[in-house]
Amino acid sequence: RIIIRDSHTHKACHPKNFTDYDTIKHEFKFPQISGHFNFAEDVLDKWAEKEKAGGRAPNPALWWVDGQRREVQWSFEELGFHSRKLANVFTELCQLRQRDRVFLMLPRIPEWWLVNIACLRTGTVLLPGTCQLTARDILHRLRTSGAKCVVTDEFLAPLVDEVAPQCPALNCKIIVSHSNSRRDGWRNLQDLMSHVSSNHVCVKTPRDDPMSIFFTSGTTGSPKMTQHSQCSFGIGLTVNGKYWLDLTARDVLWNTSDTGWAKTAWSSVYGAWIQGSCVFVHRMPRFDTSTVLETLSKFPITTFCTAPTAYRMLIQEDMSKYSFGSLQHCVCAGEPINPEVMQKWKQATGLHIYEGYGQTETVLIAGTFKGMDIKPGSIGKASPAYDVQIVDDEGTPLSKGTEGNIGIRVKPHKPFCLFTEYTGDPEKTAECYRADFYLTGDRGYMDEDGYLWFVGRADDVILSAGYRIGPFEVENALIEHEAVAESAVVSSPDPIRGEVVKAFIVLTAEYESHDKSQLVADLQTHVKQVTAPYKYPRKIEFVEQLPKTISGKIRRVELRKREWSTKPEAE
Ligand code: ATP
Ligand code: MG
């Protein structure tokens, strides 16, 4: 296996917070919180005090741009001012009480961050949803959560109105609209804010009280409603902010994920603000490669976080047109990143991509922390937040090198930064636990050096003629071929072997018109050369695009279902 020594990065490579892994793993301690914890009061307001006393370098707390010259820069003090007003809107004008649920569906606009903080200040429970939800999705979320309040914009308000009569708990609808348009039954946020004061006393929230309910990405099925406590992300994401994102109060972090996912809370709320960094936001309604590359070269962004699928798109561009003077650190999470993509990104920017592995249910489970040697293809080492072990289906730890379930130890003490429950689904919650472990549903193994290797989601692993094949390894081999822009590998029925490997491939532009049967043969030979030959895809289909979740993750489950719903092909 290749090991990249971190010192080989030729740009500013010195980690700011990392010494060495063993020291961090053994000495890192979360602050002890026994009674109450509130991120707004205990973290954000503390940064505002530091800022006032001159103890923080001049750096906005939130820096928003829309790509059309509109820009907002707020200090921690200003964030405090606006969010205290909004907290008063919630309690005085909307009669929301502690633990009431607030459903938030807004694009990347500054108000999204204000609603997050106002919920913290009032102890109301935030449910962020993506703006791409349909009326049916909204109905499901509002009914299951019993949300009392919804905050959205003028484009989504009609969808809420379609289903609102079926949601008896919903009694407050707030619209964020910068035009003067009014909508019956809705209260305008700007109007409401002009009627309240900026004095507000943050409520005392017990540390284990619910803080947020996030929706999983829905890669394997319907998104699950995942509840986290007040201290879970607010303290637990210290590891993300400090070691994986390597942030300080001087940094500017840009994370591109959609406001509907826990990933935005991970990086663009908690991870960054725990460290006092600036959260940079681009309105960008749709992921656009040239906007991303221009933004990275135009603004003093030091830290960039995006999804593997986004990196795959970015390296297809001519990156030599851009310079990335401020950029010091790049990370990704959410899916495996192909070593080939890391290499191309490094060639273009001089920077490695540091991988993070985690779930909506957790904070970072494993990662390559800046300063640590990288083994491309590995998800790095266990986060100091958790005791991560590879375990069998009964929850018994397995030896190094053996493939099993990626698990987190929960006995004798359940880590405080693990989710509390899937809302309204105790059976599903209970199914995640086996003996002393929480099982992630992902398969992997740990090597002799303690690095973890992701094999695949348990359901995605292919069993062919007695071999277990992780789709990721085959996809990594395929993308090394210049004809392949991206691929998804799934099992396909076979009369003799039971299952065989099938690859769905999106071709790079220059190969689109090549002879397909020749390409199939070339790609099969290529995979046999770069990985164990038994893994080569016996079936290959070229497609225009791969099925993905709204957050851009490949839905292998969809391709697999398609394969297995048709009759097995004769050889
Ligand atoms: P659902 O649970 O609804 O099917 P999801 O699991 O994709 O969707 P998330 O919580 O957003 O929802 O994603 C967590 C999952 O993403 C992990 O369990 C893992 O399968 C995958 N993942 C995250 N980071 C990585 C990574 N670095 N490498 C490989 N897989 C990753
Ligand atoms: Mg999941």
PDB file of C-alpha atoms in Angstrom, residues 37 66 103 192 220 409 416 456:
ATOM      1  CA  PHE A  37     -25.019  22.956  28.088  1.00  0.00           C
ATOM      2  CA  ASP A  66     -24.454  35.156  -3.445  1.00  0.00           C
ATOM      3  CA  PHE A 103     -38.973  22.620  10.891  1.00  0.00           C
ATOM      4  CA  LEU A 192     -41.512  40.055  13.057  1.00  0.00           C
ATOM      5  CA  THR A 220     -30.309   2.928   1.378  1.00  0.00           C
ATOM      6  CA  ARG A 409     -18.278   0.738  21.765  1.00  0.00           C
ATOM      7  CA  PHE A 416     -22.511  11.412  24.537  1.00  0.00           C
ATOM      8  CA  GLY A 456     -18.813  -0.934   1.588  1.00  0.00           C
TER       9      GLY A 456
END
